[in-house]
Structure formats: C-alpha cells, structure tokens
Amino acid sequence: MKPVKVGICGLGTVGGGTFNVLKRNAEEISRRAGRSIVVEAIGARRENPDCDTKGTHITADIFEVARNPEIDVVVELIGGYDIALELVLTAIEHGKHVVTANKALIAVHGNEIFEAAQKKNVMVAFEASVAGGIPIIKAIREGLSANKINWLAGIINGTGNFILTEMRDKGRDFADVLAEAQALGYAEADPTFDVEGIDAAHKLTILASLAFGIPLQFEKAYTEGISMITAEDVQYAEELGYRIKHLGISRRTENGVELRVHPTMIPEKALLANVHGVMNAVLVDGDAVGQTMYYGAGAGAEPTASAVVADIVDVVRTLTADRDNRVPHLAFQPGSLSETPVLPVEDVISAYYLRLNVNERPGVLAMVTSILSESGISIDAIVQKETHEDQVPVIILTQEVQEKQMDEAIAKIEALDDVNEPVTRIRVEHL
Amino acid sequence: MKPVKVGICGLGTVGGGTFNVLKRNAEEISRRAGRSIVVEAIGARRENPDCDTKGTHITADIFEVARNPEIDVVVELIGGYDIALELVLTAIEHGKHVVTANKALIAVHGNEIFEAAQKKNVMVAFEASVAGGIPIIKAIREGLSANKINWLAGIINGTGNFILTEMRDKGRDFADVLAEAQALGYAEADPTFDVEGIDAAHKLTILASLAFGIPLQFEKAYTEGISMITAEDVQYAEELGYRIKHLGISRRTENGVELRVHPTMIPEKALLANVHGVMNAVLVDGDAVGQTMYYGAGAGAEPTASAVVADIVDVVRTLTADRDNRVPHLAFQPGSLSETPVLPVEDVISAYYLRLNVNERPGVLAMVTSILSESGISIDAIVQKETHEDQVPVIILTQEVQEKQMDEAIAKIEALDDVNEPVTRIRVEHL
C-alpha cells in the first residue's frame, strides 16, 4: 500500500519535533499505523537547524502545501489566528485531513473549522492543542465517554507552573523568575499569553467543550494571570498548608458551566499541588469513574510532536484499516509483532535492598560484605539496626547488579552460620 | 437510527455497574455515541440487588446471550478463563462485537481471541481489563503511538496498594491489614491473585504487548507478591527515603523485554510513591513525550464500568458514523451540543484567601471583619503577620461565597482609610 503523504506547515519548535519524530520512529510508527507515513513537503520560511530535511521539498508558500494534490494530511504548526485559519480552511477545501497543535485557532475558530470539515468529510485532529504530549483530548472524548463529567481542573500552562514552582522553592519574586524563564526559553519574549492566562484559557475552552458538550466559547472564559502573586502570598499559603497553582477550572453547576482560569490555592497534599516545574496535569471528575488524572510534559518540541504524530497515526489508521480493525488489538499490526524475547528475570539488572538477621557476633558483617564484593556487587549503604533477642537486623542497599549475581551472593550469605533467616530482598528502582 | 443492542453476561460488581451506568447516563452517552444503546438481555444466574433490571430479559444461560440474533455487542463480565473463553469465542462466531473486562482471559488467551475476531471482522475491546477506569490502553495504543516506548511501571493492583499504604501509614503487619481488606471487600476471600501478584502480572502482560509490540506471554512474566514484606521493611525503607510499592515493570533492553511484577522500593518523591490506597497509576516513558502518568481508580463497580461503557461507545461510534466522523470533534455529536450557558464569574462560588495591608491602628481588623460579616461571608481563619514599616499584612481565609458578594465586600474594605493597597484575593479550591 502506498505511503500516506503529509505536508508540514511551520518548521519551528513543534514542526521540527514532528519532522524528527516521524523520521526517527518511522519503522515503529508504520507498524502501528499499518502504513508508511512520508513527509512530502514542508511549508516554512526558513530551515530548522535541528532537522535534516535533505530530500524533502521545502517551500516558503504554506498555501502551496495546503493545495498540493499529492498530500493527504496537512499539519498546521504555524500558530496564530488569521493565516492559520485561512490555511486550515484551504486544506479542508482541497479535501485534506488536518492535524493542528494550535489552541488559539481551535478555541476561537473551532466551531467554523469543524463545520467546514464535516461538509468536506475530512478529519480535523487537535490533540496537541491541549497539554502537549498528554493524550487528554482522547481521554475525555473517548476514554471517559461513559461519564457525566462533574468538573475538571488542570495545570495547563507550563510557563506559569514553572514560575510558581520557582517562587515557592526559592522564595523568589515573580518578575525575577519570569526573567529567568525567558532566558531559559520557557517563556516567550512577550509573556502575556502565558502569564496572563490567555493560553490556559484557550486550552480550558477546548477541554470544557469536550467535557460538557457545549460549543467553544473562548470569549466567555474568565481569565486571570499570575503576575499579581507575590513571594509573600506563596509563603503565607504554604504556612496555611496550601500551594498556589495557576489552574483552569470548568465545573457543571445547576445554572451553567464555570469556565475560569486563575491562581488557585489548593491543599498541599492534593495531587495537582505536587505537579512541579513545566509539567502539566489535568484532573477530571466523572460520575462513574471518580477522579482520574493525566500528567506529562505540556510543551516542548518532541512532547508536542508526540501528540501531533499520534493524530496523524489516527488519521492513517482510519484511512487504511477495515472498519472493525482501525486500532490493532495490541497496538501494532498483527503481522508486525516483534520477536523480541521476554528477558528471564535472572538477566534483569536492578539495585537491591537486602535485610539480613544476623547473630550478634564480631566478623559477621565482614563476611557478608566480602561475599558481596566477591560477587561484584557494590554497596551503596549499610545500616545495622538495634539488637533484638541477640539478633541484629542489617540493611544493605546495593548498586545495580544482574539478578543472577545477586542470587548467587544471597545463597552464599544464607549459608553462613550466623545468618539466621532467609534474606529479604526488595528491588530498588529510581523511577 | 435504531439502537445498538447490548447483552451483558455476568451481573456481579462490574456487570451491575455497567448496567447502572448505561441506564443512568443513557442520554449523555447517546449524544456522544450518536445512537442509543439498549441492554437487550442479561445473562446471569442471579439478580444484583443494586440493579433495577425490570423490563430487561434475564437468562441464566449466558450462551443464549452470545447467540441471540438481536444482539450487536456481547459484554463478557463473568471473569475466569475457560467458560469466559468459550463465551467470547461463541459470540465472535455469531458475529458479535465483544467487550470484556477480563484481564486473565486476555493475558492468557488474547492471541487466540484476536485472531478469531479478525477472521470474523468483529471488534474485541478490553480497556477495563487494565487499571479499571483509567483509559491506559487507549493512551498507549493510540495516544502514544508516535513513541518508541522505553519502559512503563505501574501500580496496577488496588488491593496490594491498599495493604502497603496501610502498612506504612499505621505501622501494621501484612496479615493484619489483609484481614481488614477482606472485611472491607477490597480483597477476595482467596487473596492469592491479588497479593501474590498474579492479577498484576495479567495486566502487565497486556500493557507490555501494547507498548513493545510483542505477543501476549503471560507465562513468561516474573511474579512476586507482597506477602513477605514486613512492617520493618516498610519502616526501614522510609528511613532511607524510599517507599515500597507493588509494581509491574516492563522495560525494553538490548537483550529483550523485561516483564516483572514485584515489591519495589522507589524514592519517596517519585510520583508513583504518592499513589495511595486502592488507587492505580501507570507511568510510561516514551522517547518523544518523556514521562506521562495516568491515575485513577483501578477497580470497583462504576470505575470499571466506565471503561466497559467507553469500549461500548467506541464500538457504537464505529458502527454508526461515517468513516471520517467516528469521534465527534467536541466529543458530543454536532447536533447534540448543549445550550447550557457559561456561568458569569460573578456567579461562581468559591472560598477565598485575602491579603490586606492595613495601618497599625486599633479597630481596623474589627471594621474589616464586620464588612465581611455584613456581606454574609464567613471567616475560616484570620492571621495577622509581622508589622513592616507601620503596615500589617492580614491574611483571611473565607468559607465559600458567591464572587459578586466578595466583590462588594472587597470594594468596601478597599474604601477604608486604613487599608492601604488593593486587596489581593486568591480563590481556594479543595480539589
């Protein structure tokens, strides 16, 4: 079957990431999608130094891509409102499926775009428009479709969360952290969209429509940023057992749907209170499922590309498969499963916690540590606990070692006269 | 369009939950699915006291349901291996689509079932088989399809996590907590599947196949339970900055795929270390997206039903929509959007944090609190901070109040001679 041909418009951060992910993971992606995906053309005014685009047609005219008769899917990654809208409508008009990461476009012009897409029977996908790589749109639109959703609340702007996290961790002021975020590239030169909550309101508008089945109404969202939060507020909140997070909240009430973005004090033990730095998370409360949460990187080249490419795969699967086999049972096409063996546990590498009960006699610890050393196992920490009925619990944390080496060492340790019980071992992982 | 007819086999916890969710949320679900969903028949040996099944045909012969020519989708919720397998294969043979929550069945007989389904061109969906209501299968199979997945690790057995959480929180012993879990209904009378890790290994087997594209190989999973973990281990781990969690871990290595379930010590700050009680969570590391996490209830009647019904909706959408409109853009069918208005922010109800800078003069606090009281705003806490250049920061936490009442109160407070700056307000939510 011939490849699906994609045109990427915009080769900035996300466009570059999308190009690179499609290229690097081409083999795995085609095993999942059931068909190869090829970037047929790129519409961009300049090259991206992170991309090796040799062999791919590049044009400065993005509309040439949208009209290119060879192209099946147009990926809009130029951002902004007007030209993006014109581009997407042109692509739809020419019968292309569209994938976009543009939250502003969807929040403000989505209703119009979806109507046009339905008339022309093409797909428009926008997973990357909210919370970057977290598949939150799919979760709400499909995964939670059984539920009457009560409310959702999310940290959906990474820049704002980075600033608030730094203010809390280091007692710094807003302006100070913002300047650093700009230097690090986390915040735009004009940070208004991020710090005044507009970006979050775009995303919340989209999530609320998915959750409550209302048309997109960005103009009705209440939007308040974080620029008025002081280091003192952060500290006082902390003293009261709270943290300040910039949240988008949408809740179903008797009189209407709340749609609001603002700094919010939440209990320090709340899951959302523990989402730090540039990470995003969305908490959704449904009447059947209760609370579920979705966490991950909300921005950045490849996390956002992850969602863009997932949308492309969705489109390709729909174009390619029989109706009843759109998504393969095991994610990969049945004929494309891998022969990679399952690793026997003896070959697994892991660090270990060991607990031994030894008799209180000189020299026992020396014997144990020399067995470990002879087996090539390095010790990270060793702690002798209080003696209890002439026995001493000894705790050992090891560095990483292959399980079979550990099996041998433990057998030797258990054979020692002064080691009294089977050794307890618990694997240690630094996830 | 006539309704899609569903047959539910098994009316225990999950079967009852599925019946109730389909009934209670029928209107919203059909607006999402594009078509009504009707329970045509139930196969169950006894009634479920939580379900009002009046008017629904109930038969003790589940195979009657699987063969019923009226039925489009057979929902297998009887659990176990052999009869469930026969039931599912019978349903497939009769051209029914199948939805199941049965992790044991899929982990052990999935390869065979999927092959049969493809031959008959029917769908087999099993989102509920892993992590209950969390749409983790959809996330990995579709949401992360751009990624080469490096590893995944999950708390995928609620009973085990409940026991370990209790052991840590209360310093209790394994046997003691297990007995309580059984009394509470969190653990089965025969707890082997849960506490020896078999249930988690079934789920991990499924996740690993989705992540790495390998056939289901439950028999190769390394499985170790939590029954050997002592209260001392939990405490020693804590002292070293770790927590013990029962994890399923699958990782791609050069020599093969790790597939292992065992107690694991992880740093106390790790996200998974902070998933408590019966909750589940799965952390997935992909090469493009980085780490994403999915959190929610992994068991229980309605959380599991949430996933079962989402699968039914997926099937119904596929049967009903045009190819390019399978999932509506805004989750609900375009003609079924709701007119529910967006609530003006003045009508939103929320608790508040207020920060005032007042002159150090007797009587100021009294004036402020009486304004709040006259506006019908109750105070939860009031804290006066240290004087700074003759000004005193005052922090007030209020109970819930409508925003417009708070607007009025703040206007009056700001009008006081001894209140010096605009009042800072931050909304407080107990998420």
PDB file of C-alpha atoms in Angstrom, chain B residues 120-267:
ATOM      1  CA  LYS B 120     -14.993 -12.660  11.594  1.00  0.00           C
ATOM      2  CA  ASN B 121     -14.354  -8.924  11.259  1.00  0.00           C
ATOM      3  CA  VAL B 122     -15.702  -8.036  14.668  1.00  0.00           C
ATOM      4  CA  MET B 123     -14.260  -5.764  17.330  1.00  0.00           C
ATOM      5  CA  VAL B 124     -12.899  -7.003  20.656  1.00  0.00           C
ATOM      6  CA  ALA B 125     -12.297  -4.264  23.222  1.00  0.00           C
ATOM      7  CA  PHE B 126     -10.726  -4.677  26.646  1.00  0.00           C
ATOM      8  CA  GLU B 127      -9.958  -1.258  28.150  1.00  0.00           C
ATOM      9  CA  ALA B 128     -11.436  -2.318  31.508  1.00  0.00           C
ATOM     10  CA  SER B 129      -9.015  -5.215  31.813  1.00  0.00           C
ATOM     11  CA  VAL B 130      -6.173  -2.969  32.995  1.00  0.00           C
ATOM     12  CA  ALA B 131      -6.375  -0.316  35.717  1.00  0.00           C
ATOM     13  CA  GLY B 132     -10.166  -0.111  35.842  1.00  0.00           C
ATOM     14  CA  GLY B 133     -11.458   3.280  34.817  1.00  0.00           C
ATOM     15  CA  ILE B 134      -8.110   4.728  33.690  1.00  0.00           C
ATOM     16  CA  PRO B 135      -8.032   4.770  29.882  1.00  0.00           C
ATOM     17  CA  ILE B 136      -4.487   3.441  29.837  1.00  0.00           C
ATOM     18  CA  ILE B 137      -4.936   1.028  26.936  1.00  0.00           C
ATOM     19  CA  LYS B 138      -6.230   3.832  24.745  1.00  0.00           C
ATOM     20  CA  ALA B 139      -3.401   6.067  25.905  1.00  0.00           C
ATOM     21  CA  ILE B 140      -0.676   3.589  24.964  1.00  0.00           C
ATOM     22  CA  ARG B 141      -2.319   2.166  21.875  1.00  0.00           C
ATOM     23  CA  GLU B 142      -3.386   5.472  20.360  1.00  0.00           C
ATOM     24  CA  GLY B 143      -2.257   8.463  22.414  1.00  0.00           C
ATOM     25  CA  LEU B 144       1.424   7.492  22.481  1.00  0.00           C
ATOM     26  CA  SER B 145       1.622   5.872  19.046  1.00  0.00           C
ATOM     27  CA  ALA B 146       4.386   8.266  17.961  1.00  0.00           C
ATOM     28  CA  ASN B 147       6.794   6.976  20.586  1.00  0.00           C
ATOM     29  CA  LYS B 148       9.343   4.295  20.899  1.00  0.00           C
ATOM     30  CA  ILE B 149       8.372   3.363  24.425  1.00  0.00           C
ATOM     31  CA  ASN B 150      11.354   2.835  26.719  1.00  0.00           C
ATOM     32  CA  TRP B 151       9.609   1.464  29.790  1.00  0.00           C
ATOM     33  CA  LEU B 152       6.437   1.529  31.832  1.00  0.00           C
ATOM     34  CA  ALA B 153       5.819   0.946  35.504  1.00  0.00           C
ATOM     35  CA  GLY B 154       2.514   0.802  37.255  1.00  0.00           C
ATOM     36  CA  ILE B 155       0.596   0.285  40.438  1.00  0.00           C
ATOM     37  CA  ILE B 156      -1.979  -1.960  38.837  1.00  0.00           C
ATOM     38  CA  ASN B 157      -3.425  -3.861  41.758  1.00  0.00           C
ATOM     39  CA  GLY B 158      -5.507  -1.789  44.145  1.00  0.00           C
ATOM     40  CA  THR B 159      -5.670  -4.417  46.871  1.00  0.00           C
ATOM     41  CA  GLY B 160      -1.910  -4.672  47.080  1.00  0.00           C
ATOM     42  CA  ASN B 161      -1.525  -0.906  47.140  1.00  0.00           C
ATOM     43  CA  PHE B 162      -4.162  -0.583  49.844  1.00  0.00           C
ATOM     44  CA  ILE B 163      -2.305  -3.102  52.002  1.00  0.00           C
ATOM     45  CA  LEU B 164       1.082  -1.440  51.520  1.00  0.00           C
ATOM     46  CA  THR B 165      -0.404   2.010  52.169  1.00  0.00           C
ATOM     47  CA  GLU B 166      -1.978   0.842  55.424  1.00  0.00           C
ATOM     48  CA  MET B 167       1.223  -0.905  56.492  1.00  0.00           C
ATOM     49  CA  ARG B 168       3.116   2.346  56.012  1.00  0.00           C
ATOM     50  CA  ASP B 169       0.551   4.744  57.454  1.00  0.00           C
ATOM     51  CA  LYS B 170      -0.142   2.703  60.562  1.00  0.00           C
ATOM     52  CA  GLY B 171       2.928   0.530  61.003  1.00  0.00           C
ATOM     53  CA  ARG B 172       0.714  -2.540  60.752  1.00  0.00           C
ATOM     54  CA  ASP B 173       1.593  -6.058  59.663  1.00  0.00           C
ATOM     55  CA  PHE B 174       0.712  -7.597  56.332  1.00  0.00           C
ATOM     56  CA  ALA B 175      -1.605 -10.292  57.717  1.00  0.00           C
ATOM     57  CA  ASP B 176      -3.458  -7.822  59.885  1.00  0.00           C
ATOM     58  CA  VAL B 177      -4.157  -5.392  57.023  1.00  0.00           C
ATOM     59  CA  LEU B 178      -5.083  -8.196  54.665  1.00  0.00           C
ATOM     60  CA  ALA B 179      -7.762  -9.355  57.072  1.00  0.00           C
ATOM     61  CA  GLU B 180      -9.171  -5.831  57.195  1.00  0.00           C
ATOM     62  CA  ALA B 181      -9.077  -5.503  53.398  1.00  0.00           C
ATOM     63  CA  GLN B 182     -11.055  -8.715  53.148  1.00  0.00           C
ATOM     64  CA  ALA B 183     -13.614  -7.420  55.641  1.00  0.00           C
ATOM     65  CA  LEU B 184     -13.929  -4.165  53.647  1.00  0.00           C
ATOM     66  CA  GLY B 185     -14.391  -6.058  50.403  1.00  0.00           C
ATOM     67  CA  TYR B 186     -11.148  -4.737  48.866  1.00  0.00           C
ATOM     68  CA  ALA B 187      -9.625  -8.206  48.914  1.00  0.00           C
ATOM     69  CA  GLU B 188     -11.153 -11.506  47.859  1.00  0.00           C
ATOM     70  CA  ALA B 189     -11.719 -14.361  50.328  1.00  0.00           C
ATOM     71  CA  ASP B 190      -8.938 -16.100  48.417  1.00  0.00           C
ATOM     72  CA  PRO B 191      -6.492 -13.222  48.040  1.00  0.00           C
ATOM     73  CA  THR B 192      -3.849 -15.172  46.093  1.00  0.00           C
ATOM     74  CA  PHE B 193      -4.432 -13.421  42.752  1.00  0.00           C
ATOM     75  CA  ASP B 194      -4.006 -10.010  44.338  1.00  0.00           C
ATOM     76  CA  VAL B 195      -1.315 -10.464  46.953  1.00  0.00           C
ATOM     77  CA  GLU B 196       0.834 -12.918  45.016  1.00  0.00           C
ATOM     78  CA  GLY B 197       0.936 -10.590  42.022  1.00  0.00           C
ATOM     79  CA  ILE B 198      -0.888 -12.770  39.511  1.00  0.00           C
ATOM     80  CA  ASP B 199      -3.554 -10.170  38.819  1.00  0.00           C
ATOM     81  CA  ALA B 200      -0.883  -7.509  38.312  1.00  0.00           C
ATOM     82  CA  ALA B 201       1.070  -9.864  36.040  1.00  0.00           C
ATOM     83  CA  HIS B 202      -2.003 -10.367  33.848  1.00  0.00           C
ATOM     84  CA  LYS B 203      -2.322  -6.613  33.462  1.00  0.00           C
ATOM     85  CA  LEU B 204       1.383  -6.045  32.916  1.00  0.00           C
ATOM     86  CA  THR B 205       1.418  -8.709  30.216  1.00  0.00           C
ATOM     87  CA  ILE B 206      -1.235  -6.749  28.335  1.00  0.00           C
ATOM     88  CA  LEU B 207       0.491  -3.377  28.786  1.00  0.00           C
ATOM     89  CA  ALA B 208       3.854  -4.749  27.669  1.00  0.00           C
ATOM     90  CA  SER B 209       2.398  -6.120  24.457  1.00  0.00           C
ATOM     91  CA  LEU B 210       0.793  -2.769  23.681  1.00  0.00           C
ATOM     92  CA  ALA B 211       3.975  -0.870  24.448  1.00  0.00           C
ATOM     93  CA  PHE B 212       6.513  -3.084  22.712  1.00  0.00           C
ATOM     94  CA  GLY B 213       4.521  -4.908  20.056  1.00  0.00           C
ATOM     95  CA  ILE B 214       5.221  -8.403  21.369  1.00  0.00           C
ATOM     96  CA  PRO B 215       2.663 -11.219  21.571  1.00  0.00           C
ATOM     97  CA  LEU B 216       0.958 -11.790  24.923  1.00  0.00           C
ATOM     98  CA  GLN B 217       3.244 -14.018  27.005  1.00  0.00           C
ATOM     99  CA  PHE B 218       1.835 -14.220  30.490  1.00  0.00           C
ATOM    100  CA  GLU B 219       3.683 -17.418  31.200  1.00  0.00           C
ATOM    101  CA  LYS B 220       6.994 -15.582  30.921  1.00  0.00           C
ATOM    102  CA  ALA B 221       6.172 -12.868  33.434  1.00  0.00           C
ATOM    103  CA  TYR B 222       8.180 -12.920  36.654  1.00  0.00           C
ATOM    104  CA  THR B 223       5.721 -12.642  39.511  1.00  0.00           C
ATOM    105  CA  GLU B 224       6.383 -11.935  43.150  1.00  0.00           C
ATOM    106  CA  GLY B 225       3.781 -10.812  45.665  1.00  0.00           C
ATOM    107  CA  ILE B 226       3.838  -8.690  48.793  1.00  0.00           C
ATOM    108  CA  SER B 227       3.198 -11.321  51.431  1.00  0.00           C
ATOM    109  CA  MET B 228       6.859 -11.407  52.510  1.00  0.00           C
ATOM    110  CA  ILE B 229       7.028  -7.671  53.165  1.00  0.00           C
ATOM    111  CA  THR B 230       7.197  -6.941  56.884  1.00  0.00           C
ATOM    112  CA  ALA B 231       6.326  -3.829  58.855  1.00  0.00           C
ATOM    113  CA  GLU B 232      10.082  -3.474  59.487  1.00  0.00           C
ATOM    114  CA  ASP B 233      10.879  -3.396  55.778  1.00  0.00           C
ATOM    115  CA  VAL B 234       8.327  -0.652  55.292  1.00  0.00           C
ATOM    116  CA  GLN B 235       9.837   1.339  58.130  1.00  0.00           C
ATOM    117  CA  TYR B 236      13.462   0.835  57.101  1.00  0.00           C
ATOM    118  CA  ALA B 237      12.605   1.850  53.541  1.00  0.00           C
ATOM    119  CA  GLU B 238      11.024   5.020  54.920  1.00  0.00           C
ATOM    120  CA  GLU B 239      14.135   5.815  56.952  1.00  0.00           C
ATOM    121  CA  LEU B 240      16.202   5.547  53.791  1.00  0.00           C
ATOM    122  CA  GLY B 241      13.894   7.925  51.864  1.00  0.00           C
ATOM    123  CA  TYR B 242      12.015   5.240  49.947  1.00  0.00           C
ATOM    124  CA  ARG B 243       8.570   3.682  49.800  1.00  0.00           C
ATOM    125  CA  ILE B 244       7.673   0.131  48.941  1.00  0.00           C
ATOM    126  CA  LYS B 245       5.141  -0.232  46.124  1.00  0.00           C
ATOM    127  CA  HIS B 246       3.998  -3.335  44.327  1.00  0.00           C
ATOM    128  CA  LEU B 247       4.843  -2.526  40.722  1.00  0.00           C
ATOM    129  CA  GLY B 248       4.522  -4.090  37.341  1.00  0.00           C
ATOM    130  CA  ILE B 249       7.570  -3.052  35.315  1.00  0.00           C
ATOM    131  CA  SER B 250       8.256  -3.657  31.665  1.00  0.00           C
ATOM    132  CA  ARG B 251      11.343  -2.252  30.004  1.00  0.00           C
ATOM    133  CA  ARG B 252      12.925  -2.570  26.597  1.00  0.00           C
ATOM    134  CA  THR B 253      16.552  -3.652  26.855  1.00  0.00           C
ATOM    135  CA  GLU B 254      19.098  -4.684  24.271  1.00  0.00           C
ATOM    136  CA  ASN B 255      18.542  -8.354  25.007  1.00  0.00           C
ATOM    137  CA  GLY B 256      14.809  -8.465  25.443  1.00  0.00           C
ATOM    138  CA  VAL B 257      11.779  -7.058  27.194  1.00  0.00           C
ATOM    139  CA  GLU B 258      11.637  -7.140  30.982  1.00  0.00           C
ATOM    140  CA  LEU B 259       8.290  -8.332  32.311  1.00  0.00           C
ATOM    141  CA  ARG B 260       8.250  -8.393  36.078  1.00  0.00           C
ATOM    142  CA  VAL B 261       5.906  -7.838  38.984  1.00  0.00           C
ATOM    143  CA  HIS B 262       7.368  -7.447  42.450  1.00  0.00           C
ATOM    144  CA  PRO B 263       7.556  -5.182  45.502  1.00  0.00           C
ATOM    145  CA  THR B 264       9.793  -2.271  44.602  1.00  0.00           C
ATOM    146  CA  MET B 265      11.467   0.424  46.642  1.00  0.00           C
ATOM    147  CA  ILE B 266      11.130   3.786  44.926  1.00  0.00           C
ATOM    148  CA  PRO B 267      12.200   7.260  46.101  1.00  0.00           C
TER     149      PRO B 267
END
